[in-house]
Coordinates of N, CA and C in Angstrom, one line a residue:
M1 N 84.5 83.5 -45.2 CA 83.8 84.6 -44.6 C 83.1 85.4 -45.7
M2 N 81.8 85.7 -45.4 CA 81.0 86.5 -46.3 C 81.4 88.0 -46.2
Q3 N 81.5 88.6 -47.4 CA 81.8 90.0 -47.4 C 80.5 90.8 -47.4
T4 N 80.4 91.9 -46.7 CA 79.3 92.7 -46.8 C 79.7 94.0 -47.5
T5 N 78.8 94.5 -48.3 CA 79.0 95.8 -49.0 C 78.1 96.8 -48.5
E6 N 78.6 98.0 -48.5 CA 77.8 99.2 -48.1 C 76.6 99.3 -49.2
P7 N 75.4 99.7 -48.7 CA 74.4 100.0 -49.7 C 74.8 101.1 -50.6
R8 N 74.4 101.0 -51.9 CA 74.8 102.0 -52.9 C 73.9 103.2 -52.7
P9 N 74.5 104.4 -52.7 CA 73.6 105.6 -52.6 C 72.6 105.7 -53.7
I10 N 71.5 106.3 -53.5 CA 70.5 106.5 -54.5 C 70.7 107.8 -55.2
F11 N 71.0 107.7 -56.5 CA 71.3 109.0 -57.3 C 70.1 109.3 -58.2
S12 N 69.1 108.5 -58.2 CA 67.9 108.9 -59.0 C 66.6 108.7 -58.3
R13 N 65.6 109.4 -58.8 CA 64.3 109.3 -58.3 C 63.3 109.0 -59.4
S14 N 62.3 108.1 -59.1 CA 61.3 107.9 -60.1 C 60.3 109.1 -60.1
T15 N 60.1 109.6 -61.2 CA 59.3 110.9 -61.3 C 58.3 110.8 -62.4
M16 N 57.2 111.5 -62.2 CA 56.2 111.7 -63.2 C 56.1 113.2 -63.5
V17 N 56.0 113.5 -64.8 CA 55.9 114.9 -65.3 C 54.7 115.0 -66.2
G18 N 53.9 116.1 -66.1 CA 52.9 116.4 -67.0 C 53.2 117.7 -67.6
W19 N 53.3 117.8 -69.0 CA 53.6 119.1 -69.6 C 52.3 119.5 -70.4
I20 N 51.9 120.7 -70.2 CA 50.7 121.2 -71.0 C 51.1 122.5 -71.6
D21 N 50.6 122.7 -72.9 CA 50.8 124.0 -73.5 C 49.7 124.4 -74.4
L22 N 49.5 125.7 -74.6 CA 48.4 126.2 -75.4 C 48.7 126.0 -76.9
L23 N 47.7 125.5 -77.5 CA 47.8 125.3 -79.0 C 47.7 126.6 -79.7
G24 N 48.6 126.9 -80.7 CA 48.5 128.1 -81.5 C 48.9 129.4 -80.9
Y25 N 49.4 129.3 -79.6 CA 49.8 130.6 -79.0 C 51.0 131.2 -79.7
G26 N 51.9 130.4 -80.2 CA 53.1 131.0 -80.9 C 52.7 131.8 -82.1
D27 N 51.7 131.2 -82.9 CA 51.2 132.0 -84.1 C 50.5 133.3 -83.7
Q28 N 49.7 133.2 -82.6 CA 49.0 134.4 -82.1 C 50.0 135.5 -81.8
I29 N 51.0 135.2 -81.0 CA 51.9 136.2 -80.5 C 52.9 136.6 -81.7
A30 N 53.1 135.7 -82.6 CA 53.9 136.1 -83.8 C 53.2 137.2 -84.6
D31 N 51.9 137.1 -84.7 CA 51.1 138.1 -85.4 C 51.2 139.5 -84.8
A32 N 51.6 139.5 -83.5 CA 51.9 140.8 -82.8 C 53.4 141.1 -82.8
E33 N 54.1 140.4 -83.7 CA 55.6 140.6 -83.8 C 56.3 140.3 -82.5
F34 N 55.8 139.3 -81.7 CA 56.3 138.9 -80.4 C 56.5 140.0 -79.5
D35 N 55.6 141.0 -79.6 CA 55.7 142.2 -78.7 C 54.4 142.3 -77.9
P36 N 54.5 142.1 -76.6 CA 53.3 142.1 -75.7 C 52.7 143.5 -75.7
D37 N 53.4 144.6 -76.1 CA 52.9 145.9 -76.1 C 52.2 146.2 -77.4
N38 N 52.3 145.4 -78.4 CA 51.6 145.6 -79.7 C 50.1 145.4 -79.5
A39 N 49.3 146.2 -80.1 CA 47.8 146.1 -79.9 C 47.3 144.8 -80.4
E40 N 48.0 144.1 -81.3 CA 47.6 142.8 -81.8 C 47.8 141.7 -80.7
A41 N 48.6 142.0 -79.7 CA 48.9 141.0 -78.6 C 47.8 141.0 -77.5
E42 N 46.9 141.9 -77.6 CA 45.9 141.9 -76.5 C 45.2 140.5 -76.3
K43 N 44.7 139.9 -77.4 CA 44.0 138.6 -77.2 C 44.9 137.5 -76.8
P44 N 46.1 137.3 -77.4 CA 47.0 136.3 -76.9 C 47.5 136.5 -75.4
I45 N 47.7 137.7 -75.0 CA 48.1 138.0 -73.7 C 47.0 137.7 -72.7
R46 N 45.8 138.1 -73.1 CA 44.6 137.7 -72.2 C 44.5 136.2 -72.1
R47 N 44.7 135.5 -73.2 CA 44.6 134.1 -73.2 C 45.8 133.5 -72.3
L48 N 46.9 134.1 -72.3 CA 48.1 133.6 -71.5 C 47.8 133.9 -70.0
R49 N 47.2 135.0 -69.7 CA 46.9 135.3 -68.3 C 45.8 134.3 -67.8
Q50 N 44.8 134.0 -68.6 CA 43.8 133.0 -68.2 C 44.4 131.7 -67.9
F51 N 45.4 131.2 -68.8 CA 46.1 130.0 -68.7 C 46.9 130.0 -67.3
H52 N 47.6 131.0 -67.1 CA 48.3 131.1 -65.8 C 47.4 131.0 -64.6
R53 N 46.3 131.6 -64.7 CA 45.3 131.6 -63.6 C 44.8 130.1 -63.3
I54 N 44.5 129.5 -64.4 CA 44.0 128.1 -64.3 C 45.1 127.2 -63.7
V55 N 46.3 127.3 -64.2 CA 47.4 126.5 -63.7 C 47.6 126.8 -62.2
R56 N 47.6 128.1 -61.8 CA 47.7 128.5 -60.4 C 46.6 127.9 -59.5
E57 N 45.4 127.9 -60.0 CA 44.3 127.4 -59.2 C 44.3 125.9 -59.1
H58 N 45.0 125.2 -60.0 CA 45.2 123.7 -59.9 C 46.4 123.3 -59.2
S59 N 47.3 124.2 -58.9 CA 48.6 123.9 -58.2 C 48.4 123.7 -56.7
S60 N 49.1 122.8 -56.1 CA 49.0 122.6 -54.7 C 50.4 122.0 -54.2
R61 N 50.4 121.7 -52.9 CA 51.6 121.1 -52.4 C 51.9 119.8 -53.0
S62 N 50.9 119.0 -53.3 CA 51.0 117.7 -53.9 C 51.0 117.7 -55.4
F63 N 50.8 118.9 -56.0 CA 50.7 119.0 -57.5 C 51.4 120.3 -57.8
R64 N 52.8 120.3 -57.8 CA 53.6 121.5 -58.0 C 53.7 121.7 -59.5
T65 N 53.7 123.0 -59.8 CA 53.8 123.3 -61.2 C 54.9 124.4 -61.4
L66 N 55.4 124.4 -62.6 CA 56.3 125.5 -63.1 C 55.7 126.0 -64.4
T67 N 55.3 127.2 -64.4 CA 54.7 127.8 -65.6 C 55.8 128.6 -66.4
I68 N 55.9 128.3 -67.7 CA 56.9 129.0 -68.5 C 56.1 129.5 -69.8
N69 N 55.8 130.8 -69.8 CA 55.1 131.4 -70.9 C 53.8 130.7 -71.1
D70 N 53.6 130.0 -72.3 CA 52.3 129.3 -72.6 C 52.4 127.8 -72.3
G71 N 53.3 127.4 -71.5 CA 53.3 126.0 -71.1 C 53.5 125.9 -69.6
A72 N 53.2 124.7 -69.0 CA 53.4 124.5 -67.6 C 53.8 123.0 -67.4
A73 N 54.7 122.8 -66.5 CA 55.1 121.4 -66.1 C 54.6 121.1 -64.7
A74 N 54.0 120.0 -64.5 CA 53.6 119.5 -63.2 C 54.5 118.3 -63.0
Y75 N 55.0 118.1 -61.7 CA 55.9 117.0 -61.5 C 55.7 116.5 -60.1
R76 N 56.0 115.2 -59.9 CA 55.9 114.6 -58.6 C 56.8 113.4 -58.6
D77 N 57.6 113.3 -57.6 CA 58.4 112.1 -57.3 C 57.5 111.0 -56.9
Q78 N 57.7 109.8 -57.4 CA 56.8 108.6 -57.1 C 57.4 107.8 -55.9
H79 N 56.5 107.2 -55.2 CA 56.9 106.4 -54.0 C 56.7 105.0 -54.4
K80 N 57.6 104.1 -54.1 CA 57.5 102.7 -54.4 C 56.4 102.0 -53.5
T81 N 56.0 102.7 -52.5 CA 55.1 102.0 -51.5 C 53.7 102.0 -52.0
S82 N 53.3 102.9 -52.9 CA 51.9 102.9 -53.3 C 51.7 103.4 -54.7
P83 N 50.9 102.7 -55.5 CA 50.6 103.2 -56.9 C 49.6 104.3 -56.8
K84 N 49.0 104.5 -55.6 CA 48.0 105.6 -55.5 C 48.6 107.0 -55.9
H85 N 49.8 107.2 -55.6 CA 50.5 108.5 -55.9 C 50.5 108.7 -57.4
A86 N 50.7 107.7 -58.2 CA 50.7 107.8 -59.6 C 49.3 108.1 -60.1
Y87 N 48.3 107.4 -59.6 CA 47.0 107.6 -60.0 C 46.5 109.0 -59.7
D88 N 46.8 109.5 -58.5 CA 46.5 110.9 -58.1 C 47.1 111.9 -59.0
F89 N 48.4 111.7 -59.4 CA 49.0 112.6 -60.2 C 48.4 112.7 -61.6
I90 N 48.1 111.5 -62.2 CA 47.4 111.5 -63.5 C 46.1 112.1 -63.4
R91 N 45.3 111.9 -62.3 CA 44.0 112.5 -62.2 C 44.1 114.0 -62.1
Q92 N 45.1 114.5 -61.3 CA 45.3 116.0 -61.2 C 45.7 116.6 -62.6
C93 N 46.5 115.9 -63.3 CA 46.9 116.3 -64.7 C 45.6 116.4 -65.6
W94 N 44.8 115.4 -65.5 CA 43.6 115.4 -66.3 C 42.7 116.5 -65.9
R95 N 42.5 116.8 -64.6 CA 41.7 117.9 -64.2 C 42.2 119.3 -64.7
L96 N 43.5 119.5 -64.7 CA 44.1 120.7 -65.2 C 43.9 120.8 -66.7
F97 N 44.1 119.7 -67.4 CA 43.9 119.7 -68.9 C 42.4 120.0 -69.2
R98 N 41.5 119.4 -68.5 CA 40.0 119.6 -68.8 C 39.7 121.1 -68.4
A99 N 40.2 121.7 -67.4 CA 39.9 123.1 -67.0 C 40.4 124.0 -68.1
V100 N 41.6 123.8 -68.7 CA 42.1 124.6 -69.7 C 41.2 124.4 -71.0
Q101 N 40.9 123.2 -71.3 CA 40.1 122.9 -72.5 C 38.7 123.6 -72.4
K102 N 38.2 123.6 -71.2 CA 36.8 124.2 -71.0 C 36.9 125.7 -71.2
E103 N 37.9 126.4 -70.7 CA 37.9 127.9 -70.7 C 38.7 128.5 -71.9
D104 N 39.5 127.7 -72.6 CA 40.3 128.2 -73.7 C 39.6 127.9 -75.1
D105 N 39.5 128.9 -75.9 CA 38.8 128.8 -77.2 C 39.5 127.9 -78.2
I106 N 40.8 127.8 -78.1 CA 41.6 127.0 -79.1 C 42.0 125.7 -78.5
G107 N 42.4 125.7 -77.2 CA 42.7 124.4 -76.5 C 44.1 124.2 -76.2
A108 N 44.5 123.1 -75.7 CA 45.8 122.8 -75.2 C 46.1 121.3 -75.6
R109 N 47.4 121.0 -75.4 CA 47.8 119.6 -75.4 C 48.5 119.2 -74.2
M110 N 48.5 118.0 -73.8 CA 49.2 117.6 -72.6 C 49.9 116.2 -72.9
V111 N 51.1 116.1 -72.3 CA 51.9 114.9 -72.4 C 52.2 114.5 -70.9
I112 N 52.0 113.3 -70.6 CA 52.4 112.8 -69.2 C 53.5 111.7 -69.5
A113 N 54.6 111.8 -68.7 CA 55.7 110.9 -68.9 C 56.2 110.5 -67.5
T114 N 56.8 109.4 -67.5 CA 57.5 108.9 -66.2 C 58.9 108.4 -66.6
G115 N 59.7 108.5 -65.6 CA 61.1 108.1 -65.8 C 61.9 108.4 -64.5
K116 N 63.2 108.3 -64.7 CA 64.1 108.6 -63.6 C 64.8 110.0 -63.8
R117 N 65.0 110.7 -62.7 CA 65.7 111.9 -62.7 C 66.8 111.8 -61.7
A118 N 67.9 112.6 -62.0 CA 69.0 112.6 -61.0 C 68.5 113.3 -59.8
A119 N 68.9 112.8 -58.6 CA 68.5 113.4 -57.4 C 69.4 114.7 -57.3
G120 N 68.7 115.8 -56.9 CA 69.4 117.1 -56.7 C 70.1 117.2 -55.4
S121 N 71.0 118.2 -55.4 CA 71.7 118.5 -54.2 C 70.8 119.4 -53.3
R122 N 70.9 119.2 -52.0 CA 70.2 120.0 -51.0 C 71.0 121.1 -50.4
A123 N 72.3 121.2 -50.9 CA 73.2 122.1 -50.3 C 72.7 123.6 -50.3
G124 N 72.1 124.1 -51.3 CA 71.5 125.4 -51.3 C 70.4 125.6 -50.3
I125 N 69.5 124.6 -50.3 CA 68.4 124.6 -49.3 C 68.9 124.6 -47.9
E126 N 69.9 123.8 -47.6 CA 70.4 123.7 -46.3 C 71.1 124.9 -45.9
Q127 N 71.9 125.5 -46.8 CA 72.6 126.8 -46.5 C 71.6 127.9 -46.2
T128 N 70.5 128.0 -46.9 CA 69.5 129.0 -46.6 C 68.8 128.7 -45.3
Q129 N 68.5 127.5 -45.0 CA 67.9 127.1 -43.7 C 68.8 127.5 -42.5
N130 N 70.1 127.2 -42.7 CA 71.1 127.5 -41.7 C 71.2 129.0 -41.4
A131 N 71.2 129.8 -42.5 CA 71.3 131.3 -42.4 C 70.1 131.8 -41.7
F132 N 68.9 131.3 -42.0 CA 67.7 131.7 -41.4 C 67.6 131.4 -39.9
S133 N 68.1 130.1 -39.6 CA 68.1 129.7 -38.2 C 69.0 130.6 -37.4
K134 N 70.1 131.0 -38.0 CA 71.1 131.9 -37.2 C 70.4 133.2 -37.0
I135 N 69.7 133.8 -37.9 CA 69.0 135.0 -37.7 C 68.0 134.9 -36.6
L136 N 67.2 133.8 -36.6 CA 66.2 133.6 -35.6 C 66.9 133.4 -34.2
D137 N 68.0 132.7 -34.1 CA 68.7 132.6 -32.9 C 69.2 133.9 -32.4
R138 N 69.8 134.7 -33.2 CA 70.3 136.0 -32.8 C 69.1 136.9 -32.3
Y139 N 68.0 136.8 -33.0 CA 66.8 137.6 -32.5 C 66.3 137.1 -31.1
A140 N 66.3 135.7 -31.0 CA 65.8 135.2 -29.7 C 66.8 135.5 -28.6
D141 N 68.1 135.6 -28.9 CA 69.1 135.9 -27.9 C 69.2 137.4 -27.6
G142 N 68.4 138.2 -28.3 CA 68.4 139.7 -28.1 C 69.5 140.4 -28.7
E143 N 70.3 139.7 -29.6 CA 71.4 140.4 -30.3 C 71.0 141.3 -31.4
I144 N 69.8 141.1 -32.0 CA 69.3 142.0 -33.0 C 67.8 142.2 -32.7
T145 N 67.3 143.4 -33.3 CA 65.9 143.7 -33.1 C 65.1 143.0 -34.2
K146 N 63.8 143.1 -34.1 CA 62.9 142.5 -35.1 C 63.2 143.1 -36.5
E147 N 63.3 144.4 -36.5 CA 63.6 145.1 -37.7 C 64.9 144.7 -38.4
Q148 N 65.9 144.5 -37.5 CA 67.2 144.0 -38.1 C 67.0 142.6 -38.6
A149 N 66.3 141.7 -37.9 CA 66.1 140.4 -38.4 C 65.4 140.3 -39.7
L150 N 64.3 141.2 -39.9 CA 63.6 141.2 -41.1 C 64.4 141.8 -42.3
D151 N 65.3 142.7 -41.9 CA 66.2 143.3 -42.9 C 67.3 142.4 -43.5
K152 N 67.6 141.3 -42.8 CA 68.7 140.4 -43.1 C 68.4 139.7 -44.4

């Protein structure tokens, strides 16, 4: 008799990441003693705000980014069904890089990498969704007012 085994749970996801950061920003802010309130920080802070704006303008539901000071990471899980997703991601990374290069006097560098990441837990997301649903249910049932629902 042939034994059947349960399918193994998937603990990893194939992911692409693009990391971009501003060249020379560390030296610029160091000249201001790493103090954004220092008068010498005006130019690097203006440069940083411009970088944040460019990243924000290129971010979307399909090109999510996380900006950390003078760097930003874009990431996307890849689907085995179509290489188009990888191509789209690389194209969006290239557009972001070109936009920063065009507007920044010094420039940036970008690295794109692919690999596996551990699948995260959805427990926190599900807990928040459940709490939100309970508030909506209580409002719909007339147990709480709109103000009370918004205050929760």
